[in-house]
């Protein structure tokens, strides 16, 4: 969190000793922190009420952008002379989530002593945490691929655009699949009434 350049250097340095366990543990801690936040945040400050929360959907909403970022940034760095492998990009992305993992618990507990009129402080702390995470995403992209600041900005913007394309492609696929299955169901019903 405080020396990201050194951490990203060690991720690249130890390529042969790569292990997926830290990635899964960090993602599990990320989801655990989000669930803790949903159920413990003080009622007036909560963005979602526990009785309305779907933990599976909340986990997907948290993990999908992160995993899509790792995929999109790797795709862009592959095209634009990047040096990192996908597993290294994924590990750097998950390590960049450390500010959220470490500070979501204390911020959530702090919400228990805040009142509704202090919602701006609570929201501001969440914003600072996410800005810190996004800054670490940027630093990881730069350091893992030995880019200049200018090239990192360009690759970041292209990665965000690629993320949008990935989501649009999946949305289109699901919409077409739903239409196709609806068509098959209508054909089946038509055949059933016609011949039975």
mmCIF file of the C-alpha atoms, coordinates in Angstrom:
data_MODEL
# 
_entry.id   MODEL 
# 
loop_
_atom_site.group_PDB 
_atom_site.id 
_atom_site.type_symbol 
_atom_site.label_atom_id 
_atom_site.label_alt_id 
_atom_site.label_comp_id 
_atom_site.label_asym_id 
_atom_site.label_entity_id 
_atom_site.label_seq_id 
_atom_site.pdbx_PDB_ins_code 
_atom_site.Cartn_x 
_atom_site.Cartn_y 
_atom_site.Cartn_z 
_atom_site.occupancy 
_atom_site.B_iso_or_equiv 
_atom_site.pdbx_formal_charge 
_atom_site.auth_seq_id 
_atom_site.auth_comp_id 
_atom_site.auth_asym_id 
_atom_site.auth_atom_id 
_atom_site.pdbx_PDB_model_num 
ATOM 1   C CA . UNK A 1 1   ? 0.000   0.000   0.000   1.00 0.00 ? 1   UNK A CA 1 
ATOM 2   C CA . UNK A 1 2   ? 2.789   2.419   0.892   1.00 0.00 ? 2   UNK A CA 1 
ATOM 3   C CA . UNK A 1 3   ? 5.568   1.109   -1.377  1.00 0.00 ? 3   UNK A CA 1 
ATOM 4   C CA . UNK A 1 4   ? 3.703   -0.140  -4.450  1.00 0.00 ? 4   UNK A CA 1 
ATOM 5   C CA . UNK A 1 5   ? 6.633   0.220   -6.840  1.00 0.00 ? 5   UNK A CA 1 
ATOM 6   C CA . UNK A 1 6   ? 8.694   -2.197  -4.747  1.00 0.00 ? 6   UNK A CA 1 
ATOM 7   C CA . UNK A 1 7   ? 5.778   -4.637  -4.482  1.00 0.00 ? 7   UNK A CA 1 
ATOM 8   C CA . UNK A 1 8   ? 5.159   -4.624  -8.235  1.00 0.00 ? 8   UNK A CA 1 
ATOM 9   C CA . UNK A 1 9   ? 8.880   -5.102  -8.834  1.00 0.00 ? 9   UNK A CA 1 
ATOM 10  C CA . UNK A 1 10  ? 8.819   -8.281  -6.712  1.00 0.00 ? 10  UNK A CA 1 
ATOM 11  C CA . UNK A 1 11  ? 5.755   -9.604  -8.556  1.00 0.00 ? 11  UNK A CA 1 
ATOM 12  C CA . UNK A 1 12  ? 7.700   -9.363  -11.832 1.00 0.00 ? 12  UNK A CA 1 
ATOM 13  C CA . UNK A 1 13  ? 10.973  -10.543 -10.311 1.00 0.00 ? 13  UNK A CA 1 
ATOM 14  C CA . UNK A 1 14  ? 9.583   -13.828 -8.948  1.00 0.00 ? 14  UNK A CA 1 
ATOM 15  C CA . UNK A 1 15  ? 7.888   -15.043 -12.134 1.00 0.00 ? 15  UNK A CA 1 
ATOM 16  C CA . UNK A 1 16  ? 9.006   -18.633 -11.636 1.00 0.00 ? 16  UNK A CA 1 
ATOM 17  C CA . UNK A 1 17  ? 7.602   -18.805 -8.089  1.00 0.00 ? 17  UNK A CA 1 
ATOM 18  C CA . UNK A 1 18  ? 4.125   -17.640 -9.078  1.00 0.00 ? 18  UNK A CA 1 
ATOM 19  C CA . UNK A 1 19  ? 1.225   -18.862 -6.947  1.00 0.00 ? 19  UNK A CA 1 
ATOM 20  C CA . UNK A 1 20  ? -2.489  -18.127 -7.411  1.00 0.00 ? 20  UNK A CA 1 
ATOM 21  C CA . UNK A 1 21  ? -3.293  -18.550 -3.694  1.00 0.00 ? 21  UNK A CA 1 
ATOM 22  C CA . UNK A 1 22  ? -2.728  -14.858 -2.750  1.00 0.00 ? 22  UNK A CA 1 
ATOM 23  C CA . UNK A 1 23  ? -5.048  -13.779 -5.574  1.00 0.00 ? 23  UNK A CA 1 
ATOM 24  C CA . UNK A 1 24  ? -7.895  -15.976 -4.328  1.00 0.00 ? 24  UNK A CA 1 
ATOM 25  C CA . UNK A 1 25  ? -7.293  -14.988 -0.695  1.00 0.00 ? 25  UNK A CA 1 
ATOM 26  C CA . UNK A 1 26  ? -7.278  -11.273 -1.505  1.00 0.00 ? 26  UNK A CA 1 
ATOM 27  C CA . UNK A 1 27  ? -10.465 -11.553 -3.581  1.00 0.00 ? 27  UNK A CA 1 
ATOM 28  C CA . UNK A 1 28  ? -12.087 -13.515 -0.749  1.00 0.00 ? 28  UNK A CA 1 
ATOM 29  C CA . UNK A 1 29  ? -11.042 -10.820 1.736   1.00 0.00 ? 29  UNK A CA 1 
ATOM 30  C CA . UNK A 1 30  ? -12.411 -8.175  -0.637  1.00 0.00 ? 30  UNK A CA 1 
ATOM 31  C CA . UNK A 1 31  ? -15.832 -9.853  -0.773  1.00 0.00 ? 31  UNK A CA 1 
ATOM 32  C CA . UNK A 1 32  ? -15.753 -10.467 2.990   1.00 0.00 ? 32  UNK A CA 1 
ATOM 33  C CA . UNK A 1 33  ? -15.057 -6.786  3.565   1.00 0.00 ? 33  UNK A CA 1 
ATOM 34  C CA . UNK A 1 34  ? -17.979 -5.821  1.337   1.00 0.00 ? 34  UNK A CA 1 
ATOM 35  C CA . UNK A 1 35  ? -20.343 -8.213  3.129   1.00 0.00 ? 35  UNK A CA 1 
ATOM 36  C CA . UNK A 1 36  ? -19.115 -6.896  6.497   1.00 0.00 ? 36  UNK A CA 1 
ATOM 37  C CA . UNK A 1 37  ? -19.744 -3.359  5.259   1.00 0.00 ? 37  UNK A CA 1 
ATOM 38  C CA . UNK A 1 38  ? -23.286 -4.206  4.161   1.00 0.00 ? 38  UNK A CA 1 
ATOM 39  C CA . UNK A 1 39  ? -24.278 -5.800  7.463   1.00 0.00 ? 39  UNK A CA 1 
ATOM 40  C CA . UNK A 1 40  ? -22.431 -3.548  9.940   1.00 0.00 ? 40  UNK A CA 1 
ATOM 41  C CA . UNK A 1 41  ? -22.677 -0.025  8.460   1.00 0.00 ? 41  UNK A CA 1 
ATOM 42  C CA . UNK A 1 42  ? -24.854 2.217   10.623  1.00 0.00 ? 42  UNK A CA 1 
ATOM 43  C CA . UNK A 1 43  ? -28.419 2.349   9.310   1.00 0.00 ? 43  UNK A CA 1 
ATOM 44  C CA . UNK A 1 44  ? -28.587 6.073   8.362   1.00 0.00 ? 44  UNK A CA 1 
ATOM 45  C CA . UNK A 1 45  ? -25.320 5.822   6.399   1.00 0.00 ? 45  UNK A CA 1 
ATOM 46  C CA . UNK A 1 46  ? -25.960 2.537   4.610   1.00 0.00 ? 46  UNK A CA 1 
ATOM 47  C CA . UNK A 1 47  ? -26.254 2.616   0.822   1.00 0.00 ? 47  UNK A CA 1 
ATOM 48  C CA . UNK A 1 48  ? -28.019 -0.743  0.861   1.00 0.00 ? 48  UNK A CA 1 
ATOM 49  C CA . UNK A 1 49  ? -30.078 -2.271  3.637   1.00 0.00 ? 49  UNK A CA 1 
ATOM 50  C CA . UNK A 1 50  ? -29.076 -5.781  4.760   1.00 0.00 ? 50  UNK A CA 1 
ATOM 51  C CA . UNK A 1 51  ? -32.589 -7.150  4.213   1.00 0.00 ? 51  UNK A CA 1 
ATOM 52  C CA . UNK A 1 52  ? -32.452 -5.945  0.576   1.00 0.00 ? 52  UNK A CA 1 
ATOM 53  C CA . UNK A 1 53  ? -28.914 -7.177  -0.093  1.00 0.00 ? 53  UNK A CA 1 
ATOM 54  C CA . UNK A 1 54  ? -28.255 -10.096 -2.380  1.00 0.00 ? 54  UNK A CA 1 
ATOM 55  C CA . UNK A 1 55  ? -24.763 -11.213 -1.357  1.00 0.00 ? 55  UNK A CA 1 
ATOM 56  C CA . UNK A 1 56  ? -24.138 -13.091 -4.602  1.00 0.00 ? 56  UNK A CA 1 
ATOM 57  C CA . UNK A 1 57  ? -25.133 -10.058 -6.694  1.00 0.00 ? 57  UNK A CA 1 
ATOM 58  C CA . UNK A 1 58  ? -23.091 -7.705  -4.496  1.00 0.00 ? 58  UNK A CA 1 
ATOM 59  C CA . UNK A 1 59  ? -20.056 -9.973  -4.887  1.00 0.00 ? 59  UNK A CA 1 
ATOM 60  C CA . UNK A 1 60  ? -20.480 -10.024 -8.667  1.00 0.00 ? 60  UNK A CA 1 
ATOM 61  C CA . UNK A 1 61  ? -20.870 -6.229  -8.755  1.00 0.00 ? 61  UNK A CA 1 
ATOM 62  C CA . UNK A 1 62  ? -17.609 -5.918  -6.840  1.00 0.00 ? 62  UNK A CA 1 
ATOM 63  C CA . UNK A 1 63  ? -15.543 -8.600  -8.585  1.00 0.00 ? 63  UNK A CA 1 
ATOM 64  C CA . UNK A 1 64  ? -16.688 -8.168  -12.194 1.00 0.00 ? 64  UNK A CA 1 
ATOM 65  C CA . UNK A 1 65  ? -15.169 -4.710  -12.775 1.00 0.00 ? 65  UNK A CA 1 
ATOM 66  C CA . UNK A 1 66  ? -11.918 -5.746  -11.101 1.00 0.00 ? 66  UNK A CA 1 
ATOM 67  C CA . UNK A 1 67  ? -11.524 -8.940  -13.117 1.00 0.00 ? 67  UNK A CA 1 
ATOM 68  C CA . UNK A 1 68  ? -12.584 -7.137  -16.295 1.00 0.00 ? 68  UNK A CA 1 
ATOM 69  C CA . UNK A 1 69  ? -9.965  -4.459  -15.591 1.00 0.00 ? 69  UNK A CA 1 
ATOM 70  C CA . UNK A 1 70  ? -7.273  -7.136  -15.259 1.00 0.00 ? 70  UNK A CA 1 
ATOM 71  C CA . UNK A 1 71  ? -8.342  -8.740  -18.545 1.00 0.00 ? 71  UNK A CA 1 
ATOM 72  C CA . UNK A 1 72  ? -8.713  -5.450  -20.447 1.00 0.00 ? 72  UNK A CA 1 
ATOM 73  C CA . UNK A 1 73  ? -5.447  -3.960  -19.200 1.00 0.00 ? 73  UNK A CA 1 
ATOM 74  C CA . UNK A 1 74  ? -3.598  -7.172  -20.042 1.00 0.00 ? 74  UNK A CA 1 
ATOM 75  C CA . UNK A 1 75  ? -5.131  -7.154  -23.533 1.00 0.00 ? 75  UNK A CA 1 
ATOM 76  C CA . UNK A 1 76  ? -4.028  -3.562  -24.086 1.00 0.00 ? 76  UNK A CA 1 
ATOM 77  C CA . UNK A 1 77  ? -0.516  -4.117  -22.727 1.00 0.00 ? 77  UNK A CA 1 
ATOM 78  C CA . UNK A 1 78  ? -0.124  -7.155  -24.972 1.00 0.00 ? 78  UNK A CA 1 
ATOM 79  C CA . UNK A 1 79  ? -0.873  -4.998  -27.999 1.00 0.00 ? 79  UNK A CA 1 
ATOM 80  C CA . UNK A 1 80  ? 1.143   -1.999  -26.782 1.00 0.00 ? 80  UNK A CA 1 
ATOM 81  C CA . UNK A 1 81  ? 4.515   -3.587  -25.931 1.00 0.00 ? 81  UNK A CA 1 
ATOM 82  C CA . UNK A 1 82  ? 3.738   -4.540  -22.345 1.00 0.00 ? 82  UNK A CA 1 
ATOM 83  C CA . UNK A 1 83  ? 6.036   -6.818  -20.373 1.00 0.00 ? 83  UNK A CA 1 
ATOM 84  C CA . UNK A 1 84  ? 3.723   -8.429  -17.833 1.00 0.00 ? 84  UNK A CA 1 
ATOM 85  C CA . UNK A 1 85  ? 1.949   -11.750 -18.130 1.00 0.00 ? 85  UNK A CA 1 
ATOM 86  C CA . UNK A 1 86  ? -1.774  -12.111 -17.411 1.00 0.00 ? 86  UNK A CA 1 
ATOM 87  C CA . UNK A 1 87  ? -1.180  -13.794 -14.058 1.00 0.00 ? 87  UNK A CA 1 
ATOM 88  C CA . UNK A 1 88  ? 1.134   -10.939 -13.049 1.00 0.00 ? 88  UNK A CA 1 
ATOM 89  C CA . UNK A 1 89  ? -1.427  -8.362  -14.139 1.00 0.00 ? 89  UNK A CA 1 
ATOM 90  C CA . UNK A 1 90  ? -4.104  -10.184 -12.137 1.00 0.00 ? 90  UNK A CA 1 
ATOM 91  C CA . UNK A 1 91  ? -1.850  -10.367 -9.078  1.00 0.00 ? 91  UNK A CA 1 
ATOM 92  C CA . UNK A 1 92  ? -0.909  -6.674  -9.329  1.00 0.00 ? 92  UNK A CA 1 
ATOM 93  C CA . UNK A 1 93  ? -4.608  -5.809  -9.663  1.00 0.00 ? 93  UNK A CA 1 
ATOM 94  C CA . UNK A 1 94  ? -5.544  -7.810  -6.570  1.00 0.00 ? 94  UNK A CA 1 
ATOM 95  C CA . UNK A 1 95  ? -2.643  -6.374  -4.559  1.00 0.00 ? 95  UNK A CA 1 
ATOM 96  C CA . UNK A 1 96  ? -3.859  -2.912  -5.578  1.00 0.00 ? 96  UNK A CA 1 
ATOM 97  C CA . UNK A 1 97  ? -7.072  -3.649  -3.667  1.00 0.00 ? 97  UNK A CA 1 
ATOM 98  C CA . UNK A 1 98  ? -5.235  -3.680  -0.317  1.00 0.00 ? 98  UNK A CA 1 
ATOM 99  C CA . UNK A 1 99  ? -6.425  -0.197  0.784   1.00 0.00 ? 99  UNK A CA 1 
ATOM 100 C CA . UNK A 1 100 ? -10.034 -1.371  0.472   1.00 0.00 ? 100 UNK A CA 1 
ATOM 101 C CA . UNK A 1 101 ? -9.335  -4.681  2.208   1.00 0.00 ? 101 UNK A CA 1 
ATOM 102 C CA . UNK A 1 102 ? -7.483  -3.030  5.096   1.00 0.00 ? 102 UNK A CA 1 
ATOM 103 C CA . UNK A 1 103 ? -9.598  0.083   5.628   1.00 0.00 ? 103 UNK A CA 1 
ATOM 104 C CA . UNK A 1 104 ? -13.170 -0.993  4.870   1.00 0.00 ? 104 UNK A CA 1 
ATOM 105 C CA . UNK A 1 105 ? -13.478 -2.614  8.310   1.00 0.00 ? 105 UNK A CA 1 
ATOM 106 C CA . UNK A 1 106 ? -12.381 0.452   10.312  1.00 0.00 ? 106 UNK A CA 1 
ATOM 107 C CA . UNK A 1 107 ? -14.456 2.810   8.144   1.00 0.00 ? 107 UNK A CA 1 
ATOM 108 C CA . UNK A 1 108 ? -17.484 0.562   8.608   1.00 0.00 ? 108 UNK A CA 1 
ATOM 109 C CA . UNK A 1 109 ? -16.957 0.455   12.374  1.00 0.00 ? 109 UNK A CA 1 
ATOM 110 C CA . UNK A 1 110 ? -16.495 4.244   12.393  1.00 0.00 ? 110 UNK A CA 1 
ATOM 111 C CA . UNK A 1 111 ? -19.936 4.543   10.792  1.00 0.00 ? 111 UNK A CA 1 
ATOM 112 C CA . UNK A 1 112 ? -21.422 3.057   13.983  1.00 0.00 ? 112 UNK A CA 1 
ATOM 113 C CA . UNK A 1 113 ? -20.549 6.245   15.882  1.00 0.00 ? 113 UNK A CA 1 
ATOM 114 C CA . UNK A 1 114 ? -21.455 8.690   13.091  1.00 0.00 ? 114 UNK A CA 1 
ATOM 115 C CA . UNK A 1 115 ? -24.879 10.222  12.662  1.00 0.00 ? 115 UNK A CA 1 
ATOM 116 C CA . UNK A 1 116 ? -26.829 10.870  9.470   1.00 0.00 ? 116 UNK A CA 1 
ATOM 117 C CA . UNK A 1 117 ? -25.573 14.461  9.207   1.00 0.00 ? 117 UNK A CA 1 
ATOM 118 C CA . UNK A 1 118 ? -21.995 13.102  8.999   1.00 0.00 ? 118 UNK A CA 1 
ATOM 119 C CA . UNK A 1 119 ? -22.722 11.060  5.882   1.00 0.00 ? 119 UNK A CA 1 
ATOM 120 C CA . UNK A 1 120 ? -20.358 13.270  3.867   1.00 0.00 ? 120 UNK A CA 1 
ATOM 121 C CA . UNK A 1 121 ? -17.431 12.126  6.031   1.00 0.00 ? 121 UNK A CA 1 
ATOM 122 C CA . UNK A 1 122 ? -18.373 8.478   5.573   1.00 0.00 ? 122 UNK A CA 1 
ATOM 123 C CA . UNK A 1 123 ? -18.790 8.886   1.815   1.00 0.00 ? 123 UNK A CA 1 
ATOM 124 C CA . UNK A 1 124 ? -15.549 10.866  1.635   1.00 0.00 ? 124 UNK A CA 1 
ATOM 125 C CA . UNK A 1 125 ? -13.618 8.068   3.356   1.00 0.00 ? 125 UNK A CA 1 
ATOM 126 C CA . UNK A 1 126 ? -15.013 5.535   0.881   1.00 0.00 ? 126 UNK A CA 1 
ATOM 127 C CA . UNK A 1 127 ? -14.069 7.843   -1.985  1.00 0.00 ? 127 UNK A CA 1 
ATOM 128 C CA . UNK A 1 128 ? -10.502 8.223   -0.672  1.00 0.00 ? 128 UNK A CA 1 
ATOM 129 C CA . UNK A 1 129 ? -10.154 4.442   -0.379  1.00 0.00 ? 129 UNK A CA 1 
ATOM 130 C CA . UNK A 1 130 ? -11.335 3.876   -3.967  1.00 0.00 ? 130 UNK A CA 1 
ATOM 131 C CA . UNK A 1 131 ? -9.163  6.711   -5.320  1.00 0.00 ? 131 UNK A CA 1 
ATOM 132 C CA . UNK A 1 132 ? -6.198  5.076   -3.594  1.00 0.00 ? 132 UNK A CA 1 
ATOM 133 C CA . UNK A 1 133 ? -7.088  1.744   -5.230  1.00 0.00 ? 133 UNK A CA 1 
ATOM 134 C CA . UNK A 1 134 ? -7.405  3.381   -8.662  1.00 0.00 ? 134 UNK A CA 1 
ATOM 135 C CA . UNK A 1 135 ? -4.063  5.127   -8.171  1.00 0.00 ? 135 UNK A CA 1 
ATOM 136 C CA . UNK A 1 136 ? -2.506  1.741   -7.379  1.00 0.00 ? 136 UNK A CA 1 
ATOM 137 C CA . UNK A 1 137 ? -4.103  0.297   -10.540 1.00 0.00 ? 137 UNK A CA 1 
ATOM 138 C CA . UNK A 1 138 ? -2.421  3.075   -12.509 1.00 0.00 ? 138 UNK A CA 1 
ATOM 139 C CA . UNK A 1 139 ? 0.955   2.592   -10.792 1.00 0.00 ? 139 UNK A CA 1 
ATOM 140 C CA . UNK A 1 140 ? 0.773   -1.179  -11.322 1.00 0.00 ? 140 UNK A CA 1 
ATOM 141 C CA . UNK A 1 141 ? 0.091   -0.697  -15.031 1.00 0.00 ? 141 UNK A CA 1 
ATOM 142 C CA . UNK A 1 142 ? 3.045   1.670   -15.312 1.00 0.00 ? 142 UNK A CA 1 
ATOM 143 C CA . UNK A 1 143 ? 5.525   -0.345  -13.266 1.00 0.00 ? 143 UNK A CA 1 
ATOM 144 C CA . UNK A 1 144 ? 4.615   -3.826  -14.477 1.00 0.00 ? 144 UNK A CA 1 
ATOM 145 C CA . UNK A 1 145 ? 5.121   -2.785  -18.113 1.00 0.00 ? 145 UNK A CA 1 
ATOM 146 C CA . UNK A 1 146 ? 7.858   -0.123  -17.817 1.00 0.00 ? 146 UNK A CA 1 
ATOM 147 C CA . UNK A 1 147 ? 5.660   2.532   -19.397 1.00 0.00 ? 147 UNK A CA 1 
ATOM 148 C CA . UNK A 1 148 ? 6.073   6.284   -19.263 1.00 0.00 ? 148 UNK A CA 1 
ATOM 149 C CA . UNK A 1 149 ? 3.354   8.338   -17.566 1.00 0.00 ? 149 UNK A CA 1 
ATOM 150 C CA . UNK A 1 150 ? 1.973   9.430   -20.951 1.00 0.00 ? 150 UNK A CA 1 
ATOM 151 C CA . UNK A 1 151 ? 1.812   5.880   -22.293 1.00 0.00 ? 151 UNK A CA 1 
ATOM 152 C CA . UNK A 1 152 ? 0.260   4.669   -19.038 1.00 0.00 ? 152 UNK A CA 1 
ATOM 153 C CA . UNK A 1 153 ? -2.521  7.263   -19.345 1.00 0.00 ? 153 UNK A CA 1 
ATOM 154 C CA . UNK A 1 154 ? -3.183  6.165   -22.935 1.00 0.00 ? 154 UNK A CA 1 
ATOM 155 C CA . UNK A 1 155 ? -3.207  2.469   -22.007 1.00 0.00 ? 155 UNK A CA 1 
ATOM 156 C CA . UNK A 1 156 ? -5.488  3.198   -19.035 1.00 0.00 ? 156 UNK A CA 1 
ATOM 157 C CA . UNK A 1 157 ? -8.015  4.988   -21.249 1.00 0.00 ? 157 UNK A CA 1 
ATOM 158 C CA . UNK A 1 158 ? -7.841  2.201   -23.839 1.00 0.00 ? 158 UNK A CA 1 
ATOM 159 C CA . UNK A 1 159 ? -8.311  -0.380  -21.070 1.00 0.00 ? 159 UNK A CA 1 
ATOM 160 C CA . UNK A 1 160 ? -11.432 1.417   -19.821 1.00 0.00 ? 160 UNK A CA 1 
ATOM 161 C CA . UNK A 1 161 ? -12.764 1.488   -23.390 1.00 0.00 ? 161 UNK A CA 1 
ATOM 162 C CA . UNK A 1 162 ? -11.959 -2.231  -23.734 1.00 0.00 ? 162 UNK A CA 1 
ATOM 163 C CA . UNK A 1 163 ? -13.829 -2.929  -20.484 1.00 0.00 ? 163 UNK A CA 1 
ATOM 164 C CA . UNK A 1 164 ? -16.889 -1.191  -21.933 1.00 0.00 ? 164 UNK A CA 1 
ATOM 165 C CA . UNK A 1 165 ? -16.575 -3.279  -25.116 1.00 0.00 ? 165 UNK A CA 1 
ATOM 166 C CA . UNK A 1 166 ? -16.312 -6.509  -23.108 1.00 0.00 ? 166 UNK A CA 1 
ATOM 167 C CA . UNK A 1 167 ? -19.432 -5.658  -21.088 1.00 0.00 ? 167 UNK A CA 1 
ATOM 168 C CA . UNK A 1 168 ? -21.331 -4.577  -24.206 1.00 0.00 ? 168 UNK A CA 1 
ATOM 169 C CA . UNK A 1 169 ? -20.391 -7.837  -25.948 1.00 0.00 ? 169 UNK A CA 1 
ATOM 170 C CA . UNK A 1 170 ? -21.616 -9.936  -23.026 1.00 0.00 ? 170 UNK A CA 1 
ATOM 171 C CA . UNK A 1 171 ? -24.810 -7.880  -22.732 1.00 0.00 ? 171 UNK A CA 1 
ATOM 172 C CA . UNK A 1 172 ? -25.467 -8.360  -26.453 1.00 0.00 ? 172 UNK A CA 1 
ATOM 173 C CA . UNK A 1 173 ? -24.753 -12.088 -26.177 1.00 0.00 ? 173 UNK A CA 1 
ATOM 174 C CA . UNK A 1 174 ? -27.187 -12.508 -23.282 1.00 0.00 ? 174 UNK A CA 1 
ATOM 175 C CA . UNK A 1 175 ? -29.864 -10.432 -25.026 1.00 0.00 ? 175 UNK A CA 1 
ATOM 176 C CA . UNK A 1 176 ? -29.553 -12.496 -28.206 1.00 0.00 ? 176 UNK A CA 1 
ATOM 177 C CA . UNK A 1 177 ? -29.529 -15.743 -26.195 1.00 0.00 ? 177 UNK A CA 1 
ATOM 178 C CA . UNK A 1 178 ? -32.684 -14.704 -24.340 1.00 0.00 ? 178 UNK A CA 1 
ATOM 179 C CA . UNK A 1 179 ? -34.400 -13.868 -27.640 1.00 0.00 ? 179 UNK A CA 1 
ATOM 180 C CA . UNK A 1 180 ? -33.274 -17.169 -29.151 1.00 0.00 ? 180 UNK A CA 1 
ATOM 181 C CA . UNK A 1 181 ? -34.556 -19.240 -26.228 1.00 0.00 ? 181 UNK A CA 1 
ATOM 182 C CA . UNK A 1 182 ? -37.819 -17.292 -26.237 1.00 0.00 ? 182 UNK A CA 1 
ATOM 183 C CA . UNK A 1 183 ? -38.171 -18.046 -29.970 1.00 0.00 ? 183 UNK A CA 1 
ATOM 184 C CA . UNK A 1 184 ? -37.473 -21.764 -29.387 1.00 0.00 ? 184 UNK A CA 1 
ATOM 185 C CA . UNK A 1 185 ? -40.028 -21.839 -26.581 1.00 0.00 ? 185 UNK A CA 1 
ATOM 186 C CA . UNK A 1 186 ? -42.682 -20.234 -28.802 1.00 0.00 ? 186 UNK A CA 1 
ATOM 187 C CA . UNK A 1 187 ? -41.908 -22.693 -31.628 1.00 0.00 ? 187 UNK A CA 1 
ATOM 188 C CA . UNK A 1 188 ? -42.182 -25.611 -29.191 1.00 0.00 ? 188 UNK A CA 1 
ATOM 189 C CA . UNK A 1 189 ? -45.552 -24.347 -27.890 1.00 0.00 ? 189 UNK A CA 1 
ATOM 190 C CA . UNK A 1 190 ? -46.798 -23.816 -31.460 1.00 0.00 ? 190 UNK A CA 1 
ATOM 191 C CA . UNK A 1 191 ? -45.743 -27.332 -32.510 1.00 0.00 ? 191 UNK A CA 1 
ATOM 192 C CA . UNK A 1 192 ? -47.273 -28.802 -29.363 1.00 0.00 ? 192 UNK A CA 1 
ATOM 193 C CA . UNK A 1 193 ? -50.688 -27.189 -30.013 1.00 0.00 ? 193 UNK A CA 1 
ATOM 194 C CA . UNK A 1 194 ? -50.583 -27.922 -33.749 1.00 0.00 ? 194 UNK A CA 1 
ATOM 195 C CA . UNK A 1 195 ? -49.803 -31.628 -33.556 1.00 0.00 ? 195 UNK A CA 1 
ATOM 196 C CA . UNK A 1 196 ? -51.132 -32.689 -30.148 1.00 0.00 ? 196 UNK A CA 1 
# 
